[in-house]
Amino acid sequence: MKCDLASVKEKPFFCKTSLICEDEREINKLIRGRILMALIITEECINCDVCEPECPNGAISPGDEIYVIDPNLCTECVGHYDTSQCTEVCPVDCIIQDPDRQETKEELLEKYERISE
């Protein structure tokens, strides 16, 4: 069974789906903090609900105070569109690139393929 990153617990990196993780490369990215996506919703979010239905992966949902993006589901629309649909429709431009956490297009495509299985 392929390991999905949502099944990984914190140290010591146990997997809920198997005793031995079959995808060590993904675990290593998680450990290094590189699995977090580059899109974030800032506190400027006005909870208008425009972005949520635009996400083809269902990665956007209401949070406690503002909408949030699930990093395990967000592919920045790679695999669906040429641009991130949420950033295109946001009326206050509060969905931005996080310069500290960037995924390559290849990593986003791998994630798209994994969640599309």
CSV table of C-alpha atoms in Angstrom, one decimal:
chain,number,residue,atom,x,y,z
A,1,MET,CA,0.0,0.0,0.0
A,2,LYS,CA,1.4,3.4,-1.0
A,3,CYS,CA,1.8,5.8,1.9
A,4,ASP,CA,-0.2,9.0,1.8
A,5,LEU,CA,1.4,11.8,3.7
A,6,ALA,CA,-1.8,12.4,5.7
A,7,SER,CA,-1.2,9.0,7.4
A,8,VAL,CA,2.2,9.9,8.7
A,9,LYS,CA,2.3,10.7,12.4
A,10,GLU,CA,5.0,12.8,14.1
A,11,LYS,CA,8.2,11.4,15.4
A,12,PRO,CA,9.1,8.6,15.3
A,13,PHE,CA,7.5,8.8,11.8
A,14,PHE,CA,5.1,5.9,12.0
A,15,CYS,CA,2.7,5.3,9.1
A,16,LYS,CA,-0.9,4.4,9.8
A,17,THR,CA,-1.2,2.4,6.5
A,18,SER,CA,1.8,0.2,6.7
A,19,LEU,CA,4.6,-0.8,9.1
A,20,ILE,CA,7.3,0.1,6.5
A,21,CYS,CA,6.8,3.2,4.5
A,22,GLU,CA,6.9,2.4,0.8
A,23,ASP,CA,7.6,6.0,-0.2
A,24,GLU,CA,10.7,7.0,1.7
A,25,ARG,CA,11.4,10.0,-0.6
A,26,GLU,CA,8.1,11.6,0.4
A,27,ILE,CA,8.8,11.0,4.1
A,28,ASN,CA,12.2,12.6,3.7
A,29,LYS,CA,10.5,15.7,2.1
A,30,LEU,CA,8.1,15.8,5.0
A,31,ILE,CA,10.9,15.7,7.5
A,32,ARG,CA,12.8,18.5,5.8
A,33,GLY,CA,9.6,20.5,5.7
A,34,ARG,CA,9.4,20.7,1.9
A,35,ILE,CA,6.0,19.0,1.5
A,36,LEU,CA,4.2,22.2,2.5
A,37,MET,CA,2.7,23.9,-0.5
A,38,ALA,CA,3.7,27.4,-1.6
A,39,LEU,CA,0.1,28.8,-1.4
A,40,ILE,CA,-1.2,30.3,1.9
A,41,ILE,CA,-4.3,32.3,2.8
A,42,THR,CA,-3.4,35.4,4.7
A,43,GLU,CA,-5.4,37.1,7.5
A,44,GLU,CA,-6.8,39.5,4.9
A,45,CYS,CA,-9.3,36.7,4.0
A,46,ILE,CA,-12.8,38.1,4.2
A,47,ASN,CA,-14.5,34.6,4.2
A,48,CYS,CA,-16.3,35.4,1.0
A,49,ASP,CA,-16.4,31.7,0.0
A,50,VAL,CA,-15.4,32.4,-3.6
A,51,CYS,CA,-12.2,30.3,-3.6
A,52,GLU,CA,-13.6,27.1,-2.0
A,53,PRO,CA,-15.8,25.9,-4.9
A,54,GLU,CA,-13.0,26.8,-7.4
A,55,CYS,CA,-10.6,24.2,-6.0
A,56,PRO,CA,-10.6,21.1,-8.1
A,57,ASN,CA,-9.0,19.0,-5.3
A,58,GLY,CA,-11.3,20.2,-2.4
A,59,ALA,CA,-8.2,21.6,-0.6
A,60,ILE,CA,-9.8,24.8,0.6
A,61,SER,CA,-12.2,24.8,3.6
A,62,PRO,CA,-13.5,27.2,6.3
A,63,GLY,CA,-11.1,27.5,9.2
A,64,ASP,CA,-11.7,28.9,12.6
A,65,GLU,CA,-11.3,32.5,11.5
A,66,ILE,CA,-10.3,32.4,7.8
A,67,TYR,CA,-10.3,29.8,5.0
A,68,VAL,CA,-7.5,27.3,5.0
A,69,ILE,CA,-5.7,25.2,2.5
A,70,ASP,CA,-4.9,21.5,3.1
A,71,PRO,CA,-1.3,21.0,2.0
A,72,ASN,CA,-2.0,17.3,1.4
A,73,LEU,CA,-4.6,18.2,-1.3
A,74,CYS,CA,-3.3,21.4,-2.8
A,75,THR,CA,-1.5,21.0,-6.1
A,76,GLU,CA,-1.8,24.7,-7.0
A,77,CYS,CA,-4.2,23.4,-9.7
A,78,VAL,CA,-1.3,21.5,-11.4
A,79,GLY,CA,-2.9,18.7,-13.3
A,80,HIS,CA,-6.1,20.7,-13.8
A,81,TYR,CA,-5.4,24.2,-14.9
A,82,ASP,CA,-2.4,26.4,-16.0
A,83,THR,CA,-2.9,28.7,-13.0
A,84,SER,CA,-4.1,28.4,-9.4
A,85,GLN,CA,-7.9,29.1,-9.7
A,86,CYS,CA,-8.2,30.3,-6.1
A,87,THR,CA,-5.7,33.1,-6.7
A,88,GLU,CA,-7.5,34.1,-9.9
A,89,VAL,CA,-10.9,34.5,-8.2
A,90,CYS,CA,-9.9,35.9,-4.8
A,91,PRO,CA,-11.3,39.5,-4.6
A,92,VAL,CA,-8.8,40.7,-2.0
A,93,ASP,CA,-5.7,38.8,-3.2
A,94,CYS,CA,-5.2,37.1,0.1
A,95,ILE,CA,-4.0,33.8,-1.4
A,96,ILE,CA,-0.3,34.2,-2.0
A,97,GLN,CA,2.9,32.4,-2.6
A,98,ASP,CA,4.8,31.5,0.6
A,99,PRO,CA,8.5,32.1,-0.3
A,100,ASP,CA,9.6,29.9,2.6
A,101,ARG,CA,7.8,26.8,1.4
A,102,GLN,CA,7.9,26.1,-2.3
A,103,GLU,CA,7.1,22.9,-4.2
A,104,THR,CA,8.4,22.4,-7.7
A,105,LYS,CA,6.0,21.8,-10.6
A,106,GLU,CA,7.2,18.2,-10.6
A,107,GLU,CA,6.4,17.7,-6.9
A,108,LEU,CA,3.0,19.2,-7.4
A,109,LEU,CA,2.4,16.9,-10.4
A,110,GLU,CA,3.4,13.9,-8.3
A,111,LYS,CA,1.0,15.0,-5.6
A,112,TYR,CA,-1.8,15.4,-8.2
A,113,GLU,CA,-1.1,11.9,-9.5
A,114,ARG,CA,-1.1,10.5,-5.9
A,115,ILE,CA,-4.4,12.1,-4.9
A,116,SER,CA,-6.0,11.2,-8.2
A,117,GLU,CA,-5.5,7.5,-7.7
